[in-house]
Structure formats: C-alpha cells, structure tokens
CSV table of C-alpha atoms in Angstrom, one decimal:
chain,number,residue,atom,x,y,z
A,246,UNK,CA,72.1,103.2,98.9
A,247,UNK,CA,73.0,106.7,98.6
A,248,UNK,CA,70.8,108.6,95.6
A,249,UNK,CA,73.7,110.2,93.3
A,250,UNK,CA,71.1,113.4,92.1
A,251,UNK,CA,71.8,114.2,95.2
A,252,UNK,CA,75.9,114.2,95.9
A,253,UNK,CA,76.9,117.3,95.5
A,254,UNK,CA,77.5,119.6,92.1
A,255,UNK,CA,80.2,120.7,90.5
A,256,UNK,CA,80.7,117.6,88.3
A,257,UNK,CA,80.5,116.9,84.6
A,258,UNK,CA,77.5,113.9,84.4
A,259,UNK,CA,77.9,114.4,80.7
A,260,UNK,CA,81.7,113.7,80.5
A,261,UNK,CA,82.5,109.7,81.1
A,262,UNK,CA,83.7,108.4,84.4
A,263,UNK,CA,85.9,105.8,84.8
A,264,UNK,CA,84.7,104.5,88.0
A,265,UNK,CA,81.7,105.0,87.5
A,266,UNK,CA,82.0,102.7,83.6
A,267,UNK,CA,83.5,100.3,86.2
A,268,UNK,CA,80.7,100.0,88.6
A,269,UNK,CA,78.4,99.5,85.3
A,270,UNK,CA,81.0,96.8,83.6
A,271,UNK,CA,80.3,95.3,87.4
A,272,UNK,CA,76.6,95.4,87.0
A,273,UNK,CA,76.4,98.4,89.6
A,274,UNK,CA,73.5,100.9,89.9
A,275,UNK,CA,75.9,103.9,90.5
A,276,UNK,CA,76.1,105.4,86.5
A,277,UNK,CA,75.0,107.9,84.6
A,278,UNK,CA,74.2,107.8,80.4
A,279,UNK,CA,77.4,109.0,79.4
A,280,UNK,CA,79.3,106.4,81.5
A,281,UNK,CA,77.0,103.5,80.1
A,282,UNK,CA,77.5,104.9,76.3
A,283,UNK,CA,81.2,105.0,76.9
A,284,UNK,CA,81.7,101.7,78.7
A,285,UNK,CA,79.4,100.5,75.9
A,286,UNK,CA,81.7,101.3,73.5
A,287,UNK,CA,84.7,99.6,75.0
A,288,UNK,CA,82.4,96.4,75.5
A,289,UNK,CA,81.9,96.3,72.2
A,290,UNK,CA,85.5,97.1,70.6
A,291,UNK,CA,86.5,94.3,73.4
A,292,UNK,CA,83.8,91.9,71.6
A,293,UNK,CA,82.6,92.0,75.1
A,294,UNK,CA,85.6,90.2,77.0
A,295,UNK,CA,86.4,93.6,79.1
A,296,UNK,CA,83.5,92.3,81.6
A,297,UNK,CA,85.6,89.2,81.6
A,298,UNK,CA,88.7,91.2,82.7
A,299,UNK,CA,86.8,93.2,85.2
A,300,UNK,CA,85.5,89.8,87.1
A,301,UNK,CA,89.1,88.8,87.1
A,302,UNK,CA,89.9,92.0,88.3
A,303,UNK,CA,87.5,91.9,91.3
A,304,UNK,CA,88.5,88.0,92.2
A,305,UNK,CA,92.2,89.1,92.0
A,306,UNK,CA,91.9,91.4,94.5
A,307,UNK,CA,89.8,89.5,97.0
A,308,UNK,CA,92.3,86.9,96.9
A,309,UNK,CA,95.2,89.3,97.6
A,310,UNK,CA,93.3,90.6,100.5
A,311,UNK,CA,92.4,87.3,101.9
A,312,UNK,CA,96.3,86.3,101.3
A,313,UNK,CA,97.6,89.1,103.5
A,314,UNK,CA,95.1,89.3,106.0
A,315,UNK,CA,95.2,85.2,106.4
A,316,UNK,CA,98.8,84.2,105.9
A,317,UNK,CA,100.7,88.0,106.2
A,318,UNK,CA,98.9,88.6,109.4
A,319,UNK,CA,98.4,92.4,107.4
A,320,UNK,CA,95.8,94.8,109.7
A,321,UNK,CA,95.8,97.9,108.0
A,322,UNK,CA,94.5,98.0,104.6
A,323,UNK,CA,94.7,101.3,101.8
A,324,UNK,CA,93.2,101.0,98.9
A,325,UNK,CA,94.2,103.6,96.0
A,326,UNK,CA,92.1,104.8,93.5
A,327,UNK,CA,89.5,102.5,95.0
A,328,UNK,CA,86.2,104.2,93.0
A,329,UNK,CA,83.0,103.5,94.0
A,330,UNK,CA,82.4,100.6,96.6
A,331,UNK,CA,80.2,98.0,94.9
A,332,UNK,CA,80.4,94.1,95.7
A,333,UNK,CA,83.5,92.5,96.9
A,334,UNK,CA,84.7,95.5,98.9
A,335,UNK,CA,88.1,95.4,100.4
A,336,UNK,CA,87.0,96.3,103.3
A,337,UNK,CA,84.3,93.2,103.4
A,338,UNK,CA,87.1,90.7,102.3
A,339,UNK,CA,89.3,91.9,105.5
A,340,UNK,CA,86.9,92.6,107.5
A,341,UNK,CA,85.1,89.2,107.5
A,342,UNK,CA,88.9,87.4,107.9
A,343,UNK,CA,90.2,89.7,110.7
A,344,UNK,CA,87.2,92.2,112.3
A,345,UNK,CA,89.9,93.9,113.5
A,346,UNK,CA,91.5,94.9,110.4
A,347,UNK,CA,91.1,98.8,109.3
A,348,UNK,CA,90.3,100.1,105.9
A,349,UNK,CA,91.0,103.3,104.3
A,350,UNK,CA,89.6,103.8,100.5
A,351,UNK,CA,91.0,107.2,99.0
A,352,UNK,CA,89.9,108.6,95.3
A,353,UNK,CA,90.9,112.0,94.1
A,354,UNK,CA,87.4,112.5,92.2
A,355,UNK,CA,85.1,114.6,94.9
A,356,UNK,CA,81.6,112.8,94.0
A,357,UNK,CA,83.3,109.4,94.2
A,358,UNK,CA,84.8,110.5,97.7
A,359,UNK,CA,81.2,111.8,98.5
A,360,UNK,CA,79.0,109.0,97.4
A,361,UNK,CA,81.7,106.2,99.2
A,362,UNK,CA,81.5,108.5,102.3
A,363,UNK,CA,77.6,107.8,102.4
A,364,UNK,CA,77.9,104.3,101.4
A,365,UNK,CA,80.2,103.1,104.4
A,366,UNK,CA,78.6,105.7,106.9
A,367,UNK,CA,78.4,104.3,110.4
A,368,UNK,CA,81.6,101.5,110.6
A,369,UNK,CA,84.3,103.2,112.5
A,370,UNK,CA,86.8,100.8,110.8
A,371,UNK,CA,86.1,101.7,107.5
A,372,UNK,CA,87.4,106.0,106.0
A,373,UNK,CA,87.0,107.1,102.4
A,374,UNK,CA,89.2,109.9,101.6
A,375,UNK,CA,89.4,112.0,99.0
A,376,UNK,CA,93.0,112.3,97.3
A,377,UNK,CA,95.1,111.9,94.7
A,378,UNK,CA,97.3,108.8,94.7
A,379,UNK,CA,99.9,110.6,92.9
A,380,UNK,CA,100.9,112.4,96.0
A,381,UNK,CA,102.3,109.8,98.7
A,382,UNK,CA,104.0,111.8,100.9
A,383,UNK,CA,100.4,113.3,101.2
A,384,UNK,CA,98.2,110.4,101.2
A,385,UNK,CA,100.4,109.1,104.3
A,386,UNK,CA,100.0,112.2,106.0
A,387,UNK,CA,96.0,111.8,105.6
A,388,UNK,CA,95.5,108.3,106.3
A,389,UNK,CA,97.5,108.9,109.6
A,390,UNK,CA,95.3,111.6,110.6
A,391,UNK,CA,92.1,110.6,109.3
A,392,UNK,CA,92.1,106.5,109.4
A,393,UNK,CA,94.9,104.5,111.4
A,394,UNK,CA,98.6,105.5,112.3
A,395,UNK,CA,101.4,103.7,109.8
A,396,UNK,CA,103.0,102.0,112.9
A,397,UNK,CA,102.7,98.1,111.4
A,398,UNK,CA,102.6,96.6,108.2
A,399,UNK,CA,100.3,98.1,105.8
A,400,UNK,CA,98.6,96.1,102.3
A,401,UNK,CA,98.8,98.9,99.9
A,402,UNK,CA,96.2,98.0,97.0
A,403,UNK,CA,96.5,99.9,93.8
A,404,UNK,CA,94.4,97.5,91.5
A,405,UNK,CA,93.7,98.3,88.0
A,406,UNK,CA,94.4,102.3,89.0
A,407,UNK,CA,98.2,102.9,87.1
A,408,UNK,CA,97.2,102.7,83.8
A,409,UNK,CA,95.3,105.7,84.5
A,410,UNK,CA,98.5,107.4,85.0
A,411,UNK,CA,100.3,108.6,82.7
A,412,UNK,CA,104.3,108.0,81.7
A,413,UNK,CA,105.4,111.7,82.2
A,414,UNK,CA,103.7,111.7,85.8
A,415,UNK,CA,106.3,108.6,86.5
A,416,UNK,CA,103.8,105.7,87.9
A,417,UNK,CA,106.5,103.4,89.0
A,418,UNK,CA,108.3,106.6,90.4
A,419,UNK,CA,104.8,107.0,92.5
A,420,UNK,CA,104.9,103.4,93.6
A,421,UNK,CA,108.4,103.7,94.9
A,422,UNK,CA,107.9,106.6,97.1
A,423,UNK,CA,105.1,104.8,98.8
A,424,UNK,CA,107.6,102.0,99.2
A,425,UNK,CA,110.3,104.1,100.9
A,426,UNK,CA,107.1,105.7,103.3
A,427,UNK,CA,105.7,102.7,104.1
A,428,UNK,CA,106.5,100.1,107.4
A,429,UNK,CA,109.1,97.6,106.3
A,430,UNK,CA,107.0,94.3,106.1
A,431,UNK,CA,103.8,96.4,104.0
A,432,UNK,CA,102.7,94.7,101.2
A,433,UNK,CA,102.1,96.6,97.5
A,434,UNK,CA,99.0,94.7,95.4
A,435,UNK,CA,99.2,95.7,92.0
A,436,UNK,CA,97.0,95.0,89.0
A,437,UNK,CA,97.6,96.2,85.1
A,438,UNK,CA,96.2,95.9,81.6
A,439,UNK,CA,99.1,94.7,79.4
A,440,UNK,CA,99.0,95.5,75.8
A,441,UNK,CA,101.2,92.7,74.7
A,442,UNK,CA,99.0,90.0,73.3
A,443,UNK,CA,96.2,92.7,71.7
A,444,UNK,CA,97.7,95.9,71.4
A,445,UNK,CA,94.7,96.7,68.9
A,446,UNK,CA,92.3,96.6,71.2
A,447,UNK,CA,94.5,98.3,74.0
A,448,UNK,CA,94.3,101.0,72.0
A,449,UNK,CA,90.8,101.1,70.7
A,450,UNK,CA,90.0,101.1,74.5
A,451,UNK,CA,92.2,103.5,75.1
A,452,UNK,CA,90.5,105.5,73.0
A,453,UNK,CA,87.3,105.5,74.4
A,454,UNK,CA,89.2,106.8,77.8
A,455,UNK,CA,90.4,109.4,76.3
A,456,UNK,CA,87.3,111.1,76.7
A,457,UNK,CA,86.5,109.9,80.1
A,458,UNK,CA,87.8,111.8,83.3
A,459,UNK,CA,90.9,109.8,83.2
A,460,UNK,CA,93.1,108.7,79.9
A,461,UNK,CA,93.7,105.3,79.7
A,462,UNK,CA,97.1,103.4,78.9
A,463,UNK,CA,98.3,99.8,78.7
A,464,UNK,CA,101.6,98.9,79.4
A,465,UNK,CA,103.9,96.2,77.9
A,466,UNK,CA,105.1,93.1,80.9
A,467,UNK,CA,108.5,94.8,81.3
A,468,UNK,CA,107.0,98.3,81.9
A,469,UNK,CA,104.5,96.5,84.7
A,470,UNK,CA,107.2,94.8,86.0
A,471,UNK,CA,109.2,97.9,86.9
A,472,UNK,CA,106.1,98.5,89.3
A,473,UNK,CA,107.8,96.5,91.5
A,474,UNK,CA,111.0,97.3,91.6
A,475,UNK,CA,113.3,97.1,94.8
A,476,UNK,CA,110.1,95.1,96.5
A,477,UNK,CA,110.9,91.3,97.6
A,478,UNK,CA,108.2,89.3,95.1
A,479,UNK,CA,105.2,87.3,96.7
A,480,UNK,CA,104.9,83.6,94.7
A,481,UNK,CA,103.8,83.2,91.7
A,482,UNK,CA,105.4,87.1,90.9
A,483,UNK,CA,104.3,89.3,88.1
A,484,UNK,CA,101.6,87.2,86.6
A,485,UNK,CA,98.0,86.8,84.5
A,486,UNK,CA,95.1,87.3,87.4
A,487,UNK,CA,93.8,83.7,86.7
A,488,UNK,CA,97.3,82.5,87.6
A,489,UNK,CA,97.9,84.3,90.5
A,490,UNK,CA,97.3,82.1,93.8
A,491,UNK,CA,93.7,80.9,92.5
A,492,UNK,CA,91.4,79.0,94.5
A,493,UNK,CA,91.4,75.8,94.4
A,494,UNK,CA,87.6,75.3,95.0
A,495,UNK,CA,86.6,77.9,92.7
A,496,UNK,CA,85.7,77.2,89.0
A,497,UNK,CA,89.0,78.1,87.5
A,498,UNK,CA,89.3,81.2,85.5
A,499,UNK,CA,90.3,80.5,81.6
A,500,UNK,CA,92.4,84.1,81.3
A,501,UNK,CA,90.7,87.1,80.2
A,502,UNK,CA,91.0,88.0,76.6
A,503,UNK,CA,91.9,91.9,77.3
A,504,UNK,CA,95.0,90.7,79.7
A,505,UNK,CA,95.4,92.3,82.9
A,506,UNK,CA,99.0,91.0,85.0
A,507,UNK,CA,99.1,91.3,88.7
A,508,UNK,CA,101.5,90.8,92.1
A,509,UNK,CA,102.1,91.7,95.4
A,510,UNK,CA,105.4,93.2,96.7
A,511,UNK,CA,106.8,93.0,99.9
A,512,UNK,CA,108.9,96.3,101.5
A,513,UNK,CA,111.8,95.6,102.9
C-alpha cells in the first residue's frame, strides 16, 4: 500500500476529496481528516443509507463488468473518473473473467493519478492516467498511446462520476462524443444519483460537496436518461442498481434509500 504523506505536494489535504470520502464510505485506508469530517456529514444527513448506496454502487459495477467481459466478449476496459482503486477493482473483475482483458483507469486529480499509479505498479495490463473525462477527444488520444489501441469494442465505465459534472459543462454532451469516438459495438456503463424520490437529502448532500474538490448534483430519471441517448439499451435499461441484472445467488439488494439509476449502452 502506497503511504499518501508521501505522494507528491501541491494538494489541498484540508479541502474535502470526493474520492477520497468515497474510499472512506467504502471502509478504505486512503483519507485524510477533512474527507472523513465531510463524508461524515453526508452519512449523517443520509441517516446513514449513503454507505448503502455506495455498496450498491460497487456491486453494480462488478456486475456490468462481468456482463461485458462474459456475455459481450468486451477486452478493453476504461474506466472514467475511476478514483482511488480500493476493493472490487475493475480491473480485478475483468481480469479474473478474461486475463487477457486490458484496463485503463483515468482521474483528472494528480495525487489520485499518483497514488493509483503506485498501487497497480508492476501489471502490464493494468494504466492509470491522469485526465479529465470532460475532454474525449483527448482521453482517446491518451489511452491509445499510453494503454491499448481503440481497434475493438471498448466497455467505457463512468459509474457514479456525472453528477460531478455540472449542467453548463453539458454531461450528456460529454457522453455523446465518446459515443461518436468510440468502436461500434463499445459499451457505455453509467451510474447516477437521482433526486426524484428525496430531493431533500440530494440537496443536503449536495451541499456538503460543495466544499469538496468537486460540486455535487443529482439529476431527475429523465435528465439520466438522456445519458444515453442515440445508444441501443442493454436489458433491463435505465434502472435502480438493485434491479439491474442481479445475481441470482447473491442476497438480494432491498434498494438504497439515496437512489442511484444505472445502464449500459451499446454504440452503434
């Protein structure tokens, strides 16, 4: 495990991190004060429930993986504003269903970038990148020169990373210029807090990330749904995480109380 006193300076340890309040809501190691008194904070305006969300989260996109590397024969796997690695890695869910899959994690924060470089030092099938998702033409360019060329199918996984991205930087603009870069056949994984059921609490939460790194902002089903746009639907579609393709061995998931939709997309 890498030490984080020692990545490198230059960053604001006093100022909330959302990846890093997400490797604490995950019971990680990789956190500092001032992400625990933050993530604290949205714990307890959640009533303790966004842990809850966060687990679903995590299964959601384990299961995604495991669909397209199992049944979409998908090789090539990018995951967007991936944060820190911590358990359930994408690149441990493909890896362990096709060794000969390739995964390339990018984040735009430099310490995040640093410390995920250290932790997956030494497989030459795994890259973390740094960059910012907002800029596809650029990401592409990276990924082809750093990680694996974009001549097959890709599974493009930006889970629980738009609603950190605000309306006038156009999200679902972002999403569908990585659809008209991408190989016809990639697949788009997309997960999203909703603010439908509990706006209230959306926005308490919200709050809280307003003084993290990143703001913070829930989405209504219809505004989610335009992720997806001109992409051909994977069953069960735009859905709640417990709902989408669960397993049927697992304990079944009862539905977080802070929602959170997901689906994948096909390019065409």
């Amino acid at each position: 495990m890498a030490d984080l006193d020692q990545l490198p300076g230059g960053s604001d340890f006093n100022r909330p991190n959302v990846a890093r309040m997400y490797d604490y809501y995950l019971g990680g190691k990789n956190h500092f004060p001032a992400d625990r008194a933050a993530a604290d904070k949205v714990i307890e305006l959640s009533k303790g429930h966004v842990r809850e969300a966060v687990l679903e989260n995590r299964a959601f996109l384990a299961r995604a993986v495991r669909h397209l590397a199992r049944e979409r024969g998908i090789r090539r796997f990018l995951d967007l504003g991936a944060g820190l690695p911590t358990q359930g890695n994408v690149h441990e869910i493909a890896l362990e269903t096709a060794p000969d899959a390739l995964v390339a994690y990018v984040d735009n924060d430099r310490v995040v970038a640093s410390h995920g470089r250290a932790l997956l030092a030494g497989d030459p099938r795994v890259r973390f990148l740094e960059a910012d998702l907002r800029r596809p033409a650029d990401i592409v360019a990276l990924v082809e020169r750093e990680a694996f060329p974009l001549d097959r199918p890709v599974g493009v996984l930006m889970v629980a990373c738009l609603h950190f991205v605000p309306d006038e930087e156009d999200p679902a603009g972002i999403v569908a210029r990585y659809r008209d870069l991408l190989p016809p056949g990639s697949h788009i994984v997309i997960s999203h807090v909703s603010s439908d059921p509990v706006p209230g609490a959306m926005a308490a939460a919200g709050g809280v990330y307003n003084h993290a790194n990143a703001p913070f902002e829930a989405r209504r089903r219809e505004e989610i749904a335009r992720f997806f746009e001109g992409l051909d639907m994977v069953e069960p579609g735009l859905v709640p995480l417990n709902e989408w393709r669960p397993d049927p061995d697992a304990p079944p998931l009862r539905g977080a109380f802070l929602p959170v939709l997901g689906g994948v997309g096909v390019c065409s």
